[in-house]
Coordinates of C-alpha atoms and ligand atoms in Angstrom, one line a residue:
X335 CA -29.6 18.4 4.6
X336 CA -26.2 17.4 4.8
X337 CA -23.8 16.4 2.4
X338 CA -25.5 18.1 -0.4
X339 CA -22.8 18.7 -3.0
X340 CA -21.7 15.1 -2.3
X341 CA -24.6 13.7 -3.3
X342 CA -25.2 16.2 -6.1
X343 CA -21.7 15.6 -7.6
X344 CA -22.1 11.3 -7.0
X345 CA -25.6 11.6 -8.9
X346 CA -23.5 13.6 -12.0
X347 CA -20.7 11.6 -11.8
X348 CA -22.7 8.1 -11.9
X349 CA -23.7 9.3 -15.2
X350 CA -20.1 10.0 -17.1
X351 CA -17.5 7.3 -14.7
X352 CA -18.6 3.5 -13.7
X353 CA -19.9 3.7 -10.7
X354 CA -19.1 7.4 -9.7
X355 CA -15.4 6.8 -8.8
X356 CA -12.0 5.7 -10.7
X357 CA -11.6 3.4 -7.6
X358 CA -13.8 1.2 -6.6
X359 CA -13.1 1.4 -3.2
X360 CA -13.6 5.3 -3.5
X361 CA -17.3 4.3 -3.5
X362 CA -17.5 3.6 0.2
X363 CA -19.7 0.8 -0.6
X364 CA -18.5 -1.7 2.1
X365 CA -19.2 0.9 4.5
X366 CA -22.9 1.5 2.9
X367 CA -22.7 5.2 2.6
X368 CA -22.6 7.2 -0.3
X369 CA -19.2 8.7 -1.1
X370 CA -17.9 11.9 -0.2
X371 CA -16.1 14.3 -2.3
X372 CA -13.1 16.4 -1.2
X373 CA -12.5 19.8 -2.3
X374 CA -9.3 20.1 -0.4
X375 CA -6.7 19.0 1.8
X376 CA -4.0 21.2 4.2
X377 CA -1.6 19.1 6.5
X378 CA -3.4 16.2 8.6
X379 CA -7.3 17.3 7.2
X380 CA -9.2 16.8 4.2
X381 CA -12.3 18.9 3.1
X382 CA -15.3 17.6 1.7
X383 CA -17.0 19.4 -0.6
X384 CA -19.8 20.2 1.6
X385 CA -17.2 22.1 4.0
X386 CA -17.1 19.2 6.4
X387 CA -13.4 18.5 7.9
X388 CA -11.9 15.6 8.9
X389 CA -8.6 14.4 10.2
X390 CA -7.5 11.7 7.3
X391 CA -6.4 8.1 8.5
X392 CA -6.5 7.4 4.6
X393 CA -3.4 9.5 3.3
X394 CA -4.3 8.9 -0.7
X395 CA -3.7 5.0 0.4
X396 CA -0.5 5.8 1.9
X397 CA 1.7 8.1 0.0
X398 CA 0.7 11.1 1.8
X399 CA 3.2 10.6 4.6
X400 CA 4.2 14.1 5.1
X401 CA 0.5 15.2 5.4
X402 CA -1.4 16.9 2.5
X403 CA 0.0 19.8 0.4
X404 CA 3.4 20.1 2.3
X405 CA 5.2 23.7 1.7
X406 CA 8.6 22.4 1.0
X407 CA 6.8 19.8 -1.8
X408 CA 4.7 22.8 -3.1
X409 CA 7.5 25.2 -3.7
X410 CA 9.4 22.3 -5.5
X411 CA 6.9 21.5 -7.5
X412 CA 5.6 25.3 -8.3
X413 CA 9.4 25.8 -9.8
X414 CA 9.3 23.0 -11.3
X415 CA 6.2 23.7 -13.4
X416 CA 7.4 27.0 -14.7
X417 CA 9.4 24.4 -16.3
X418 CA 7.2 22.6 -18.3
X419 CA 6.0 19.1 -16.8
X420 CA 7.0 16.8 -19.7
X421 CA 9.6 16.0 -22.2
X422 CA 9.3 12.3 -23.0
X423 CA 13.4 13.0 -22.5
X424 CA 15.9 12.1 -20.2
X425 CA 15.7 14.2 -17.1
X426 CA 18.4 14.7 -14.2
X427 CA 15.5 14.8 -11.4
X428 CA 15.0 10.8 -12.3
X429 CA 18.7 10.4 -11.9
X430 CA 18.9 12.2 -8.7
X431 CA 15.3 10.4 -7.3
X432 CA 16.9 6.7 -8.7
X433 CA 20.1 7.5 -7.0
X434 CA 18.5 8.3 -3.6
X435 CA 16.1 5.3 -3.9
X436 CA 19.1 2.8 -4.6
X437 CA 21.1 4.5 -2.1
X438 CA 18.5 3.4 0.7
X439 CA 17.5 0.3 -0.8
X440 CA 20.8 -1.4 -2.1
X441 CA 19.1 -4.5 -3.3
X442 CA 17.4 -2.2 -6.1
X443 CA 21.2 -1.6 -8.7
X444 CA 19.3 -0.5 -11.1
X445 CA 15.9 1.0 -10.9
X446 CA 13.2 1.9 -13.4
X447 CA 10.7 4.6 -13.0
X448 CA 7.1 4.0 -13.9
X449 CA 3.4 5.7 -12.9
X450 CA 1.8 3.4 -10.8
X451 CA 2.4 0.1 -8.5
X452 CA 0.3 -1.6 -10.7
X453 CA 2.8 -1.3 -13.5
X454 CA 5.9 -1.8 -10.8
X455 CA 4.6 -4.8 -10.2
X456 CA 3.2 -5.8 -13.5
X457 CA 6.4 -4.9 -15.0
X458 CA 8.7 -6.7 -12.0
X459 CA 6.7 -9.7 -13.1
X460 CA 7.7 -9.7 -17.0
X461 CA 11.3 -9.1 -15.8
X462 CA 11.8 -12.1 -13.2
X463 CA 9.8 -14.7 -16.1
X464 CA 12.0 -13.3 -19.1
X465 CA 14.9 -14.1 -16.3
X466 CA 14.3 -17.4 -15.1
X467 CA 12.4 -18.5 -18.8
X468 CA 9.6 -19.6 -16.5
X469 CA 6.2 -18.7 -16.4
X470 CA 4.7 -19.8 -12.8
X471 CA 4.5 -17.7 -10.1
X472 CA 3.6 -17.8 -6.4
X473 CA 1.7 -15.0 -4.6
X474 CA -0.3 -15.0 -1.3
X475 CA -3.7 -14.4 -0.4
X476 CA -5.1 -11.3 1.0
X477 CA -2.1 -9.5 -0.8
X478 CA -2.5 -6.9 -3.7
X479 CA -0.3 -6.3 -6.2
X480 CA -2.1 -3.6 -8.5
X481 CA -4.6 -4.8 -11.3
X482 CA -2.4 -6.8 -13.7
X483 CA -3.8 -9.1 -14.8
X484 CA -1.5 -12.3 -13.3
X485 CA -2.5 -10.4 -9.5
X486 CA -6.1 -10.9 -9.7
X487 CA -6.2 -14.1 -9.2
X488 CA -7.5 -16.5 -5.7
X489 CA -6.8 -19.4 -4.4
X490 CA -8.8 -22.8 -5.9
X491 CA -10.9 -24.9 -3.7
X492 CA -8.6 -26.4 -1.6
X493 CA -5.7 -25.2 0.4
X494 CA -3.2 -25.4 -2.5
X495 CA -4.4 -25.3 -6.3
X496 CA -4.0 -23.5 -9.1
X497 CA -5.4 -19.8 -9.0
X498 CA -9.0 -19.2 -10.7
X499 CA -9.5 -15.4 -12.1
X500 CA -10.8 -13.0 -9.3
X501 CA -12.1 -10.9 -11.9
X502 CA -14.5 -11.0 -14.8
X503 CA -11.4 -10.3 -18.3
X504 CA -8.9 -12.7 -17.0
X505 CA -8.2 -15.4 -19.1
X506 CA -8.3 -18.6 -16.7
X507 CA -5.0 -19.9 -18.6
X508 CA -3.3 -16.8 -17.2
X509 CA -4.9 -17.4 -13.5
X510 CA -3.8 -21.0 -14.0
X511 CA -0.3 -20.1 -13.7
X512 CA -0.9 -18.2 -10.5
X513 CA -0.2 -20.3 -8.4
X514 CA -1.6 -19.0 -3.8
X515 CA -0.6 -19.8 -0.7
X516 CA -1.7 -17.8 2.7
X517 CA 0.2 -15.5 4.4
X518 CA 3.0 -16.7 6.6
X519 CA 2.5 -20.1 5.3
X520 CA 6.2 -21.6 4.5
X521 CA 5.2 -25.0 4.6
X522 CA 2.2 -23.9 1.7
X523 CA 5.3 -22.2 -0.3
X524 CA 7.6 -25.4 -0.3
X525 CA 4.8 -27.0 -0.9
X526 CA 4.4 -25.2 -4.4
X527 CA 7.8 -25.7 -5.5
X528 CA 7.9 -29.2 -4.9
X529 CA 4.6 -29.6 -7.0
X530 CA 6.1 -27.3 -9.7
X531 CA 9.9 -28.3 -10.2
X532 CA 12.1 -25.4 -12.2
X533 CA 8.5 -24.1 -13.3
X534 CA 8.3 -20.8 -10.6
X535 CA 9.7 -18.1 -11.7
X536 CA 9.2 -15.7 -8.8
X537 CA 7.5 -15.3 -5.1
X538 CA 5.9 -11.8 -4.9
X539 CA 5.2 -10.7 -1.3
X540 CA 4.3 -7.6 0.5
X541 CA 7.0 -7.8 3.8
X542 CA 4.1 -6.4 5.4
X543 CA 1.0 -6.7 4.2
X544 CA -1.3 -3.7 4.0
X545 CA -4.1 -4.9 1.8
X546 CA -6.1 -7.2 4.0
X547 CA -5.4 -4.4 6.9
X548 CA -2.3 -4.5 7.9
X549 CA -0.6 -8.2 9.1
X550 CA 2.9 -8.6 9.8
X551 CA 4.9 -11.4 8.9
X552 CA 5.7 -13.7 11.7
X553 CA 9.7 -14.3 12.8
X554 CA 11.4 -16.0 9.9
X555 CA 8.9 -16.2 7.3
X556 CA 10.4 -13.1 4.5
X557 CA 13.8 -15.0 5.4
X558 CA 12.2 -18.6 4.8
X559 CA 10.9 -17.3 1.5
X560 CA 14.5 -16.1 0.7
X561 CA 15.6 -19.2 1.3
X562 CA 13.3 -21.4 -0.2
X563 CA 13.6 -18.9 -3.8
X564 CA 17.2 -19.3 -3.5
X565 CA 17.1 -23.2 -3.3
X566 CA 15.2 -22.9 -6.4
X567 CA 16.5 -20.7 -8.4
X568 CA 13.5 -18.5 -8.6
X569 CA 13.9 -14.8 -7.7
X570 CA 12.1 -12.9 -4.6
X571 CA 9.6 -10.1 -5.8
X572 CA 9.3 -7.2 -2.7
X573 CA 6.3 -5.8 -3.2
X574 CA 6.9 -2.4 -1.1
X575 CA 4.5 -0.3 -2.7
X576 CA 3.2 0.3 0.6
X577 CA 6.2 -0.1 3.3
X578 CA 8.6 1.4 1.0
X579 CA 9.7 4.8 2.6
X580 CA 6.7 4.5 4.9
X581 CA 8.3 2.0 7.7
X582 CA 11.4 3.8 7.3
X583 CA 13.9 5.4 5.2
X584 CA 14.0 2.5 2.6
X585 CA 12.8 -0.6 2.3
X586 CA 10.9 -3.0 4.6
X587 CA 13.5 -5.0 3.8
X588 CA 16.3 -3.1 5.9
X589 CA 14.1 -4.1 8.8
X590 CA 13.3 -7.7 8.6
X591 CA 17.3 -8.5 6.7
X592 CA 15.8 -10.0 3.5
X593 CA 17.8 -9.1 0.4
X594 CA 15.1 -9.5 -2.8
X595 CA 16.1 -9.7 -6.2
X596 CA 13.4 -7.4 -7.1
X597 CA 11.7 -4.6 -5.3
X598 CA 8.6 -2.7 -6.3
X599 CA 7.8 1.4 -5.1
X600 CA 5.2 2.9 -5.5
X601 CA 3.0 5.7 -3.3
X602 CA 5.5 7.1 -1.0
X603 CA 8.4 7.7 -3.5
X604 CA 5.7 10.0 -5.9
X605 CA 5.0 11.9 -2.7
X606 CA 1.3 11.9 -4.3
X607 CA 2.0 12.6 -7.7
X608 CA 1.6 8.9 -10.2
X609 CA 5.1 7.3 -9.5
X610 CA 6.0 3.9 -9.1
X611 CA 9.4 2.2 -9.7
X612 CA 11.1 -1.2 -10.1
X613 CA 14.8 -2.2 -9.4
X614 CA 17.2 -5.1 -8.2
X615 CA 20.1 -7.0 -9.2
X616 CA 22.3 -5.1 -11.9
X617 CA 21.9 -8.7 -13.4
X618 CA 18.5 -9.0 -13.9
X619 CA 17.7 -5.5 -14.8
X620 CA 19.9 -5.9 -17.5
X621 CA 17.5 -8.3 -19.1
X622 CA 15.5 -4.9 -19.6
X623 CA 15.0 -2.8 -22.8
X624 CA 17.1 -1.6 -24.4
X625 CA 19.6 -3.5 -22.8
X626 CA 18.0 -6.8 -22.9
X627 CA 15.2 -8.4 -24.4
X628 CA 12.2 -8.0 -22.1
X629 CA 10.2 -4.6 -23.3
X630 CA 9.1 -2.3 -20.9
X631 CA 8.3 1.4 -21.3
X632 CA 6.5 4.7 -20.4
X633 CA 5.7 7.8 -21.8
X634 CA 5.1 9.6 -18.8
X635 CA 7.7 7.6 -17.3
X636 CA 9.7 9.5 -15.0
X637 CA 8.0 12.7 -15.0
X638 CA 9.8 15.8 -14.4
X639 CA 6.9 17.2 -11.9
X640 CA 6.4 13.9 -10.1
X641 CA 10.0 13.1 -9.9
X642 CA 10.2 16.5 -8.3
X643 CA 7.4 15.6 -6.0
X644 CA 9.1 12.0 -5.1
X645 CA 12.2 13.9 -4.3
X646 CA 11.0 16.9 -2.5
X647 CA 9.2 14.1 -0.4
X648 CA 12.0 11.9 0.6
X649 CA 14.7 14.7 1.3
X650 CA 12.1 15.6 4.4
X651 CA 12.3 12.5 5.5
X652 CA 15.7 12.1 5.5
X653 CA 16.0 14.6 8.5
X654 CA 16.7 12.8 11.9
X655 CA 13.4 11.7 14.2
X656 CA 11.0 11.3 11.6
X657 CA 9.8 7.8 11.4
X658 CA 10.7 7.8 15.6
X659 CA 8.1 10.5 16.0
X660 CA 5.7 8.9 13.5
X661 CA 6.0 5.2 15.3
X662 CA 5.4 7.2 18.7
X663 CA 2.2 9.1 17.3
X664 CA 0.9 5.7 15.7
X665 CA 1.5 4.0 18.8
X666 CA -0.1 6.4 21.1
X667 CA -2.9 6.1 18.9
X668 CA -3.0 2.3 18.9
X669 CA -2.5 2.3 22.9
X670 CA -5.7 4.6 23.7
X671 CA -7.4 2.6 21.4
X672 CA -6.6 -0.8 23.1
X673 CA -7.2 0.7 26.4
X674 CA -10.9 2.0 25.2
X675 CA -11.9 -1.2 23.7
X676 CA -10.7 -3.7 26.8
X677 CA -12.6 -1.1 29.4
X678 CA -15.8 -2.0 26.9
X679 CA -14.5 -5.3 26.5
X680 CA -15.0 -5.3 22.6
X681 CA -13.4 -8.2 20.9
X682 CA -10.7 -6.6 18.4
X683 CA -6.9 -6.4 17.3
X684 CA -4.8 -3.9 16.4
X685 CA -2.2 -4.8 13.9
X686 CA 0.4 -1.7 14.3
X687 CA 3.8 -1.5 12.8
X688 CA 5.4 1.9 12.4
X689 CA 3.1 4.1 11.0
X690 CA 0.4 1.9 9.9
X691 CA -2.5 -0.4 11.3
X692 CA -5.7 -1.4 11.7
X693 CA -8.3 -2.2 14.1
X694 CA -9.9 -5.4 13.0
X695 CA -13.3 -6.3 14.7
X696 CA -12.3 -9.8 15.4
X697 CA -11.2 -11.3 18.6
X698 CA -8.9 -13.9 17.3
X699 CA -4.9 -12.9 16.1
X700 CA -5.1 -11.7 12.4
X701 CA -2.0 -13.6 10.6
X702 CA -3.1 -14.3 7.6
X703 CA -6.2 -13.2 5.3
X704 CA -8.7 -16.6 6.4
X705 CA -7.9 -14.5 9.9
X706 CA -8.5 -11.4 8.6
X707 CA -12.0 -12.4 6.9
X708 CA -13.2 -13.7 10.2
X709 CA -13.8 -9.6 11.1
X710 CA -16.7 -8.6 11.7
X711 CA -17.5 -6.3 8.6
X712 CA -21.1 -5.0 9.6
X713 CA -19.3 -3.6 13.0
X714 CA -16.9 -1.9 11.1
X715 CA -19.3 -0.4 8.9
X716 CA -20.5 0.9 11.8
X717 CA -17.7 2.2 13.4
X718 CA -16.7 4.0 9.9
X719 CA -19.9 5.5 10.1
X720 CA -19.8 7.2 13.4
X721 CA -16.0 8.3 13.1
X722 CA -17.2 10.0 10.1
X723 CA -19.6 11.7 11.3
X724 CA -17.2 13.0 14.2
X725 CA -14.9 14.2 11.6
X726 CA -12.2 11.2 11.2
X727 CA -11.8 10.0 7.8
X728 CA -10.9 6.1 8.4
X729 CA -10.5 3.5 5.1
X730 CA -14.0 2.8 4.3
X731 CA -13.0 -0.8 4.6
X732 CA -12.0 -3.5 7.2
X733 CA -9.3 -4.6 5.1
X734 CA -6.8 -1.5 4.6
X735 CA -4.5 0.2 6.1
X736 CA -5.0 3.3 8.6
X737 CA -1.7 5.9 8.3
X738 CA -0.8 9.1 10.1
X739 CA 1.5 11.3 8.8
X740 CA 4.3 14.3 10.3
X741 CA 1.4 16.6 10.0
X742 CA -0.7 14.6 13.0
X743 CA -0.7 16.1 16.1
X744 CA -1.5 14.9 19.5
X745 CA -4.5 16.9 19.1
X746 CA -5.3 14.8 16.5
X747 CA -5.0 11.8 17.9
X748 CA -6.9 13.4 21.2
X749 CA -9.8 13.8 18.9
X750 CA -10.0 10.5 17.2
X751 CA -9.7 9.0 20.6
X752 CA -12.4 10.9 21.5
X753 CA -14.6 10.4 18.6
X754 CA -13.7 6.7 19.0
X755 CA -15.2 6.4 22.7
X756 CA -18.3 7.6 21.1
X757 CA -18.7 5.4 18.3
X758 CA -17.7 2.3 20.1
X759 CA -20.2 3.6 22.9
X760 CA -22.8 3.4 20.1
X761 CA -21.8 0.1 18.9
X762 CA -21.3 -1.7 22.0
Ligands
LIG2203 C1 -1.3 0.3 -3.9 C2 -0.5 -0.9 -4.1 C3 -0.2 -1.4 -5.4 C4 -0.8 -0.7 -6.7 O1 -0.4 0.6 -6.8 P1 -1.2 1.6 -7.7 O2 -0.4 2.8 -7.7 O3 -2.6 1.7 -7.0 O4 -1.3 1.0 -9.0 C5 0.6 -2.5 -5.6 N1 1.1 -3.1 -4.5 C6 0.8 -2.7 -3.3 C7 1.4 -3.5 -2.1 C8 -0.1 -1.7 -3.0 O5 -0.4 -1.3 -1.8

């Protein structure tokens, strides 16, 4: 039987964690399998704990850009824990990580360290409505910000309402204030403002987003919202939890020439180890404990062994070529997948930029999440399924990201090709 231990280890774990997994999208329930469960991961594979090995597309959910248990990160992090791995003290490894991280992302003056994007983002939030004494906010659909509460929230009935709660705990007073508009929807975000005069404290945004699979923003829309923010005195929230250090070294922001007020990390900059990090205007960081009066705080903020992680992982990518040879691997990848599907004529669309994308089952441009949903879900299922079973380890979801990382080789991407002309035989 296959995927003995897997089961074995689901059936024990269903009995001590909800559901099996501390992630619910760990569960592999859109997919309708059962989860797997790695016992390892070297360079560009993972290892289940049946011995089955796959080449990862999943990278942890991105932070994994240097491939899985780099040497250079190991040795760094080996010396470091003959160290000891916490103080709840000042360290100079989160001087020297906040130094490189505002040195690539300028817009981030001052930057605090935290242990997940949740709390980046949760915290960015406090900062930008203790700032602007407002309490509204505007955030898009289809994009995720972590788990705080305000971030769980969908759009009403009708294009432009108040938010309703998108999960059972929040208050709907809280989702109230949430206030969604689509993706790459200007008109929706002026929209908002008008309706809500010197009420909006902030517009949180991925640049790109990665949570709905990946969708770019269209020409002019980050620079529209940076526009639109300044106009009305309300500050621009990056979310680059994602893009940060993954489309290049620094922010999304350096790409598409949007200056935020605020910027969230996350993923990347912890190299794998629980780091996130907020930052922007010396100004408005100010406003922060113990400088100012909006609290914020961590006691495992700033960790000595993930700081050394975080910068043992951004000094490799600050050598020349790297993101050049990721973007060419990616988009090898993405071009022998568009060639396969139109020789089968399979209605899809690959959303690429740099090293991340995804291959939505839907014939129709993906902009936005309503274009997104319109995927065909049961195909990708499907397709999950059979690239699994050929040892390819995609998100077991239509709407995340794929990455590939420095340890991809063209061998790698030879072999998911391959195991893609398979499954997509099977399918179509
Ligand atoms: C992953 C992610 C988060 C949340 O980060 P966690 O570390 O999972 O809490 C927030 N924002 C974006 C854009 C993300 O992709």
């Amino acid at each position: 039987m296959k995927n003995v231990k897997s089961k074995r280890l689901f059936a024990e774990a269903k009995k001590v964690i909800p559901g099996g997994v501390n992630s619910p999208v760990r569960a592999f329930r859109a997919v309708g399998l059962e989860p797997l469960f790695v016992s390892k991961a070297r360079g560009s594979k993972v290892y289940d704990a049946d011995g089955g090995i796959y080449i990862d597309y999943v990278s942890s959910w991105g932070p994994m850009i240097l491939g899985h248990a780099n040497r250079h990160v190991r040795k760094a992090m080996s010396r470091a824990l003959s160290r000891g791995w916490s103080y709840g003290a000042a360290t100079e490894l989160e001087v020297r990580l906040a130094q490189k991280i505002s040195k690539a992302i300028p817009s981030m003056e001052l930057v605090r360290m935290v242990s997940s994007g949740t709390e980046a983002a949760m915290s960015a939030l406090r900062v930008a409505r203790g700032f602007t004494g407002r309490d509204k906010i505007i955030k898009f659909e289809g994009c995720y910000h972590g788990h705080a509460d305000s971030f769980l929230v969908k759009a009403g009935s009708g294009a432009i309402t108040f938010g309703v709660p998108d999960s059972a705990g929040v208050p709907q007073p809280l989702a109230a204030i949430t206030l969604v508009a689509p993706y790459n929807d200007l008109e929706a975000v002026s929209t908002l403002f008008h309706q809500n005069p010197s009420q909006i404290a902030c517009v949180i945004v991925e640049p790109v987003a990665g949570n709905m699979g990946v969708v770019l923003p269209r020409q002019g829309f980050l620079k529209g919202l940076e526009e639109i923010c300044h106009n009305n005195s309300a500050l621009l929230i990056f979310d680059e939890v994602i893009t940060g250090f993954r489309l290049i070294y620094g922010g999304g922001q350096k790409i598409f020439d949007v200056t935020p007020d605020l910027t969230c990390l996350g993923k990347v900059i912890g190299g794998g180890m629980p780091v996130g990090a907020y930052g922007g205007r010396r100004e408005v960081m100010e406003k922060i404990a113990p400088l100012g009066p909006i609290y914020q705080a961590g006691t495992l903020s700033g960790n000595p062994l993930a700081m050394t992680c975080g910068l043992a992982t951004l000094e490799l990518l600050q050598q020349k070529g790297v993101y050049k040879k990721l973007e060419l691997m990616t988009k090898g990848l993405c071009q022998g997948l568009e060639d396969l599907v139109s020789q089968k004529g399979v209605q899809v669309r690959i959303n690429q930029i740099g090293s991340m994308f995804t291959l939505f089952f839907t014939g129709e441009e993906v902009f936005d999440y309503g274009s997104a949903k319109k995927s065909d879900t049961n195909q990708y299922a499907k397709y999950f399924q059979r690239m699994l079973q050929a040892g390819v380890w995609l998100p077991p979801s239509q709407f995340e990201a794929c990455f590939i990382s420095l340890a991809h080789s063209r061998k790698d991407v030879e072999n998911t090709l391959k195991a893609a002309v398979d499954a997509l035989d099977a399918l179509f």
